[in-house]
mmCIF file with all atom_site columns, C-alpha atoms in Angstrom:
data_model
loop_
_atom_site.group_PDB
_atom_site.id
_atom_site.type_symbol
_atom_site.label_atom_id
_atom_site.label_alt_id
_atom_site.label_comp_id
_atom_site.label_asym_id
_atom_site.label_entity_id
_atom_site.label_seq_id
_atom_site.pdbx_PDB_ins_code
_atom_site.Cartn_x
_atom_site.Cartn_y
_atom_site.Cartn_z
_atom_site.occupancy
_atom_site.B_iso_or_equiv
_atom_site.pdbx_formal_charge
_atom_site.auth_seq_id
_atom_site.auth_comp_id
_atom_site.auth_asym_id
_atom_site.auth_atom_id
_atom_site.pdbx_PDB_model_num
ATOM 1   C CA . MET A 1 1   ? 0.000   0.000  0.000   1.00 0.00 ? 1275 MET A CA 1
ATOM 2   C CA . THR A 1 2   ? 1.476   3.383  -1.003  1.00 0.00 ? 1276 THR A CA 1
ATOM 3   C CA . ILE A 1 3   ? 1.600   6.468  1.181   1.00 0.00 ? 1277 ILE A CA 1
ATOM 4   C CA . PHE A 1 4   ? -1.100  7.954  -1.088  1.00 0.00 ? 1278 PHE A CA 1
ATOM 5   C CA . SER A 1 5   ? -3.387  4.955  -0.521  1.00 0.00 ? 1279 SER A CA 1
ATOM 6   C CA . LYS A 1 6   ? -2.869  5.420  3.216   1.00 0.00 ? 1280 LYS A CA 1
ATOM 7   C CA . ILE A 1 7   ? -3.832  9.094  2.858   1.00 0.00 ? 1281 ILE A CA 1
ATOM 8   C CA . ILE A 1 8   ? -7.003  8.139  0.953   1.00 0.00 ? 1282 ILE A CA 1
ATOM 9   C CA . ALA A 1 9   ? -7.846  5.560  3.650   1.00 0.00 ? 1283 ALA A CA 1
ATOM 10  C CA . GLY A 1 10  ? -7.372  8.205  6.366   1.00 0.00 ? 1284 GLY A CA 1
ATOM 11  C CA . GLU A 1 11  ? -4.436  6.339  7.928   1.00 0.00 ? 1285 GLU A CA 1
ATOM 12  C CA . ILE A 1 12  ? -2.186  9.349  7.292   1.00 0.00 ? 1286 ILE A CA 1
ATOM 13  C CA . PRO A 1 13  ? -3.577  12.890 7.669   1.00 0.00 ? 1287 PRO A CA 1
ATOM 14  C CA . SER A 1 14  ? -3.668  15.278 4.715   1.00 0.00 ? 1288 SER A CA 1
ATOM 15  C CA . TYR A 1 15  ? -4.817  18.773 3.868   1.00 0.00 ? 1289 TYR A CA 1
ATOM 16  C CA . LYS A 1 16  ? -7.671  17.640 1.658   1.00 0.00 ? 1290 LYS A CA 1
ATOM 17  C CA . ILE A 1 17  ? -8.882  19.909 -1.113  1.00 0.00 ? 1291 ILE A CA 1
ATOM 18  C CA . ALA A 1 18  ? -11.443 17.706 -2.859  1.00 0.00 ? 1292 ALA A CA 1
ATOM 19  C CA . GLU A 1 19  ? -12.551 14.118 -3.202  1.00 0.00 ? 1293 GLU A CA 1
ATOM 20  C CA . ASP A 1 20  ? -15.046 12.056 -5.117  1.00 0.00 ? 1294 ASP A CA 1
ATOM 21  C CA . GLU A 1 21  ? -15.466 8.304  -5.512  1.00 0.00 ? 1295 GLU A CA 1
ATOM 22  C CA . HIS A 1 22  ? -12.498 8.038  -7.926  1.00 0.00 ? 1296 HIS A CA 1
ATOM 23  C CA . TYR A 1 23  ? -10.068 10.891 -7.154  1.00 0.00 ? 1297 TYR A CA 1
ATOM 24  C CA . TYR A 1 24  ? -8.491  12.736 -4.248  1.00 0.00 ? 1298 TYR A CA 1
ATOM 25  C CA . ALA A 1 25  ? -6.689  16.107 -4.128  1.00 0.00 ? 1299 ALA A CA 1
ATOM 26  C CA . PHE A 1 26  ? -4.583  17.414 -1.248  1.00 0.00 ? 1300 PHE A CA 1
ATOM 27  C CA . LEU A 1 27  ? -1.894  19.977 -0.534  1.00 0.00 ? 1301 LEU A CA 1
ATOM 28  C CA . ASP A 1 28  ? 1.696   18.863 -1.003  1.00 0.00 ? 1302 ASP A CA 1
ATOM 29  C CA . ILE A 1 29  ? 3.394   19.155 2.414   1.00 0.00 ? 1303 ILE A CA 1
ATOM 30  C CA . ASN A 1 30  ? 6.684   20.096 0.706   1.00 0.00 ? 1304 ASN A CA 1
ATOM 31  C CA . PRO A 1 31  ? 5.278   22.651 -1.733  1.00 0.00 ? 1305 PRO A CA 1
ATOM 32  C CA . VAL A 1 32  ? 7.234   24.176 -4.581  1.00 0.00 ? 1306 VAL A CA 1
ATOM 33  C CA . THR A 1 33  ? 4.920   27.205 -4.207  1.00 0.00 ? 1307 THR A CA 1
ATOM 34  C CA . LYS A 1 34  ? 2.038   28.047 -1.883  1.00 0.00 ? 1308 LYS A CA 1
ATOM 35  C CA . GLY A 1 35  ? -0.999  26.093 -3.078  1.00 0.00 ? 1309 GLY A CA 1
ATOM 36  C CA . HIS A 1 36  ? 0.981   23.191 -4.635  1.00 0.00 ? 1310 HIS A CA 1
ATOM 37  C CA . THR A 1 37  ? -1.557  20.382 -4.785  1.00 0.00 ? 1311 THR A CA 1
ATOM 38  C CA . LEU A 1 38  ? -1.384  16.686 -5.644  1.00 0.00 ? 1312 LEU A CA 1
ATOM 39  C CA . VAL A 1 39  ? -4.232  15.015 -7.506  1.00 0.00 ? 1313 VAL A CA 1
ATOM 40  C CA . ILE A 1 40  ? -4.402  11.236 -7.477  1.00 0.00 ? 1314 ILE A CA 1
ATOM 41  C CA . PRO A 1 41  ? -6.701  8.465  -8.610  1.00 0.00 ? 1315 PRO A CA 1
ATOM 42  C CA . LYS A 1 42  ? -7.951  6.325  -5.760  1.00 0.00 ? 1316 LYS A CA 1
ATOM 43  C CA . GLN A 1 43  ? -7.026  3.308  -7.872  1.00 0.00 ? 1317 GLN A CA 1
ATOM 44  C CA . GLU A 1 44  ? -3.442  2.465  -6.903  1.00 0.00 ? 1318 GLU A CA 1
ATOM 45  C CA . THR A 1 45  ? -1.485  2.329  -10.151 1.00 0.00 ? 1319 THR A CA 1
ATOM 46  C CA . ASP A 1 46  ? 2.224   3.114  -10.265 1.00 0.00 ? 1320 ASP A CA 1
ATOM 47  C CA . TYR A 1 47  ? 2.555   4.757  -13.672 1.00 0.00 ? 1321 TYR A CA 1
ATOM 48  C CA . LEU A 1 48  ? 0.185   7.433  -14.962 1.00 0.00 ? 1322 LEU A CA 1
ATOM 49  C CA . PHE A 1 49  ? 0.101   6.005  -18.476 1.00 0.00 ? 1323 PHE A CA 1
ATOM 50  C CA . ASP A 1 50  ? -0.823  2.552  -17.162 1.00 0.00 ? 1324 ASP A CA 1
ATOM 51  C CA . LEU A 1 51  ? -4.195  3.976  -16.066 1.00 0.00 ? 1325 LEU A CA 1
ATOM 52  C CA . ASP A 1 52  ? -7.090  2.958  -18.289 1.00 0.00 ? 1326 ASP A CA 1
ATOM 53  C CA . ASP A 1 53  ? -8.365  5.718  -20.577 1.00 0.00 ? 1327 ASP A CA 1
ATOM 54  C CA . LYS A 1 54  ? -11.476 6.426  -18.511 1.00 0.00 ? 1328 LYS A CA 1
ATOM 55  C CA . THR A 1 55  ? -9.497  6.851  -15.281 1.00 0.00 ? 1329 THR A CA 1
ATOM 56  C CA . LEU A 1 56  ? -6.807  8.966  -16.942 1.00 0.00 ? 1330 LEU A CA 1
ATOM 57  C CA . SER A 1 57  ? -9.306  11.292 -18.614 1.00 0.00 ? 1331 SER A CA 1
ATOM 58  C CA . GLY A 1 58  ? -11.312 11.505 -15.389 1.00 0.00 ? 1332 GLY A CA 1
ATOM 59  C CA . LEU A 1 59  ? -8.151  12.408 -13.476 1.00 0.00 ? 1333 LEU A CA 1
ATOM 60  C CA . THR A 1 60  ? -7.449  15.214 -15.941 1.00 0.00 ? 1334 THR A CA 1
ATOM 61  C CA . LEU A 1 61  ? -10.971 16.602 -15.660 1.00 0.00 ? 1335 LEU A CA 1
ATOM 62  C CA . PHE A 1 62  ? -10.895 16.392 -11.850 1.00 0.00 ? 1336 PHE A CA 1
ATOM 63  C CA . ALA A 1 63  ? -7.482  18.129 -11.833 1.00 0.00 ? 1337 ALA A CA 1
ATOM 64  C CA . LYS A 1 64  ? -8.920  20.911 -14.014 1.00 0.00 ? 1338 LYS A CA 1
ATOM 65  C CA . ARG A 1 65  ? -11.623 21.593 -11.426 1.00 0.00 ? 1339 ARG A CA 1
ATOM 66  C CA . VAL A 1 66  ? -9.012  21.616 -8.651  1.00 0.00 ? 1340 VAL A CA 1
ATOM 67  C CA . ALA A 1 67  ? -6.801  23.987 -10.691 1.00 0.00 ? 1341 ALA A CA 1
ATOM 68  C CA . LYS A 1 68  ? -9.709  26.415 -11.097 1.00 0.00 ? 1342 LYS A CA 1
ATOM 69  C CA . ALA A 1 69  ? -10.239 26.377 -7.320  1.00 0.00 ? 1343 ALA A CA 1
ATOM 70  C CA . ILE A 1 70  ? -6.528  27.033 -6.700  1.00 0.00 ? 1344 ILE A CA 1
ATOM 71  C CA . GLU A 1 71  ? -6.604  29.968 -9.173  1.00 0.00 ? 1345 GLU A CA 1
ATOM 72  C CA . LYS A 1 72  ? -9.421  31.543 -7.157  1.00 0.00 ? 1346 LYS A CA 1
ATOM 73  C CA . SER A 1 73  ? -7.497  31.074 -3.914  1.00 0.00 ? 1347 SER A CA 1
ATOM 74  C CA . VAL A 1 74  ? -3.831  31.844 -4.613  1.00 0.00 ? 1348 VAL A CA 1
ATOM 75  C CA . THR A 1 75  ? -2.297  34.815 -6.413  1.00 0.00 ? 1349 THR A CA 1
ATOM 76  C CA . CYS A 1 76  ? -0.678  33.475 -9.599  1.00 0.00 ? 1350 CYS A CA 1
ATOM 77  C CA . LYS A 1 77  ? -0.713  33.881 -13.379 1.00 0.00 ? 1351 LYS A CA 1
ATOM 78  C CA . ARG A 1 78  ? -1.771  30.284 -13.965 1.00 0.00 ? 1352 ARG A CA 1
ATOM 79  C CA . ILE A 1 79  ? -1.552  26.754 -12.671 1.00 0.00 ? 1353 ILE A CA 1
ATOM 80  C CA . GLY A 1 80  ? 1.325   24.658 -13.945 1.00 0.00 ? 1354 GLY A CA 1
ATOM 81  C CA . ILE A 1 81  ? 1.014   20.894 -14.150 1.00 0.00 ? 1355 ILE A CA 1
ATOM 82  C CA . ALA A 1 82  ? 3.815   18.387 -13.751 1.00 0.00 ? 1356 ALA A CA 1
ATOM 83  C CA . VAL A 1 83  ? 3.912   14.613 -13.909 1.00 0.00 ? 1357 VAL A CA 1
ATOM 84  C CA . MET A 1 84  ? 7.038   12.807 -12.808 1.00 0.00 ? 1358 MET A CA 1
ATOM 85  C CA . GLY A 1 85  ? 5.889   9.832  -10.804 1.00 0.00 ? 1359 GLY A CA 1
ATOM 86  C CA . LEU A 1 86  ? 9.235   8.643  -9.532  1.00 0.00 ? 1360 LEU A CA 1
ATOM 87  C CA . GLU A 1 87  ? 8.938   9.681  -5.896  1.00 0.00 ? 1361 GLU A CA 1
ATOM 88  C CA . VAL A 1 88  ? 5.781   7.690  -5.011  1.00 0.00 ? 1362 VAL A CA 1
ATOM 89  C CA . PRO A 1 89  ? 4.664   4.547  -6.885  1.00 0.00 ? 1363 PRO A CA 1
ATOM 90  C CA . HIS A 1 90  ? 1.100   5.860  -7.258  1.00 0.00 ? 1364 HIS A CA 1
ATOM 91  C CA . ALA A 1 91  ? 0.037   7.875  -10.318 1.00 0.00 ? 1365 ALA A CA 1
ATOM 92  C CA . HIS A 1 92  ? -0.347  11.573 -9.532  1.00 0.00 ? 1366 HIS A CA 1
ATOM 93  C CA . VAL A 1 93  ? -0.151  15.053 -10.973 1.00 0.00 ? 1367 VAL A CA 1
ATOM 94  C CA . HIS A 1 94  ? 1.264   18.182 -9.377  1.00 0.00 ? 1368 HIS A CA 1
ATOM 95  C CA . LEU A 1 95  ? -0.767  21.390 -9.739  1.00 0.00 ? 1369 LEU A CA 1
ATOM 96  C CA . ILE A 1 96  ? 1.485   24.352 -8.990  1.00 0.00 ? 1370 ILE A CA 1
ATOM 97  C CA . PRO A 1 97  ? 0.480   28.027 -8.874  1.00 0.00 ? 1371 PRO A CA 1
ATOM 98  C CA . ILE A 1 98  ? 3.034   29.893 -10.998 1.00 0.00 ? 1372 ILE A CA 1
ATOM 99  C CA . SER A 1 99  ? 3.840   33.427 -12.050 1.00 0.00 ? 1373 SER A CA 1
ATOM 100 C CA . THR A 1 100 ? 7.120   32.570 -13.833 1.00 0.00 ? 1374 THR A CA 1
ATOM 101 C CA . GLU A 1 101 ? 8.512   29.400 -15.403 1.00 0.00 ? 1375 GLU A CA 1
ATOM 102 C CA . GLY A 1 102 ? 11.061  29.262 -12.586 1.00 0.00 ? 1376 GLY A CA 1
ATOM 103 C CA . ASP A 1 103 ? 8.230   28.611 -10.147 1.00 0.00 ? 1377 ASP A CA 1
ATOM 104 C CA . MET A 1 104 ? 8.068   25.027 -11.503 1.00 0.00 ? 1378 MET A CA 1
ATOM 105 C CA . ASN A 1 105 ? 11.614  24.253 -10.347 1.00 0.00 ? 1379 ASN A CA 1
ATOM 106 C CA . PHE A 1 106 ? 11.365  21.273 -7.974  1.00 0.00 ? 1380 PHE A CA 1
ATOM 107 C CA . ARG A 1 107 ? 15.002  21.720 -6.893  1.00 0.00 ? 1381 ARG A CA 1
ATOM 108 C CA . LYS A 1 108 ? 14.547  25.177 -5.413  1.00 0.00 ? 1382 LYS A CA 1
ATOM 109 C CA . GLU A 1 109 ? 13.908  25.732 -1.717  1.00 0.00 ? 1383 GLU A CA 1
ATOM 110 C CA . LYS A 1 110 ? 10.413  24.624 -0.779  1.00 0.00 ? 1384 LYS A CA 1
ATOM 111 C CA . ALA A 1 111 ? 7.787   27.063 0.450   1.00 0.00 ? 1385 ALA A CA 1
ATOM 112 C CA . SER A 1 112 ? 7.446   27.043 4.218   1.00 0.00 ? 1386 SER A CA 1
ATOM 113 C CA . LEU A 1 113 ? 3.951   27.103 5.698   1.00 0.00 ? 1387 LEU A CA 1
ATOM 114 C CA . SER A 1 114 ? 2.786   26.552 9.249   1.00 0.00 ? 1388 SER A CA 1
ATOM 115 C CA . LYS A 1 115 ? 0.161   23.948 10.086  1.00 0.00 ? 1389 LYS A CA 1
ATOM 116 C CA . GLU A 1 116 ? -2.356  26.780 10.470  1.00 0.00 ? 1390 GLU A CA 1
ATOM 117 C CA . GLU A 1 117 ? -1.432  28.210 7.042   1.00 0.00 ? 1391 GLU A CA 1
ATOM 118 C CA . PHE A 1 118 ? -1.833  24.773 5.441   1.00 0.00 ? 1392 PHE A CA 1
ATOM 119 C CA . THR A 1 119 ? -5.215  24.309 7.120   1.00 0.00 ? 1393 THR A CA 1
ATOM 120 C CA . THR A 1 120 ? -6.502  27.745 6.108   1.00 0.00 ? 1394 THR A CA 1
ATOM 121 C CA . LEU A 1 121 ? -5.218  27.339 2.545   1.00 0.00 ? 1395 LEU A CA 1
ATOM 122 C CA . ALA A 1 122 ? -6.808  23.899 2.169   1.00 0.00 ? 1396 ALA A CA 1
ATOM 123 C CA . GLU A 1 123 ? -10.126 25.232 3.476   1.00 0.00 ? 1397 GLU A CA 1
ATOM 124 C CA . THR A 1 124 ? -9.989  28.231 1.123   1.00 0.00 ? 1398 THR A CA 1
ATOM 125 C CA . ILE A 1 125 ? -9.231  26.125 -1.970  1.00 0.00 ? 1399 ILE A CA 1
ATOM 126 C CA . ALA A 1 126 ? -11.853 23.544 -0.961  1.00 0.00 ? 1400 ALA A CA 1
ATOM 127 C CA . ALA A 1 127 ? -14.461 26.292 -0.618  1.00 0.00 ? 1401 ALA A CA 1
ATOM 128 C CA . ASN A 1 128 ? -13.723 27.337 -4.230  1.00 0.00 ? 1402 ASN A CA 1
ATOM 129 C CA . PHE A 1 129 ? -13.947 23.784 -5.614  1.00 0.00 ? 1403 PHE A CA 1
ATOM 130 C CA . GLU A 1 130 ? -16.943 23.313 -7.892  1.00 0.00 ? 1404 GLU A CA 1
#
């Protein structure tokens, strides 16, 4: 069972943004920028492109709705999307609020937020999720 499956099951806490029967979105606890969110299918599959077409397209559409909620909640020019999939063996996409291309640099120092800031941010984005 991956760390993401444990988050979905509630065994590990997360700053949840949105959830439906197939997908789950939550704040990354080591964010590249404030509002950095992970969107995952509940189906545990290691590689994004091993997802069946219905699940992959559903993930993209769910991520779009999450991105729109982030845009309403965090000052940025747009939401960048990244897929790497090497750090956790569970398909996922990163949604990252950006104002410059450099904001997508995963090697730069991570944004530092307190537990209270994470909680407030998650609640704000969740309130804008449609």
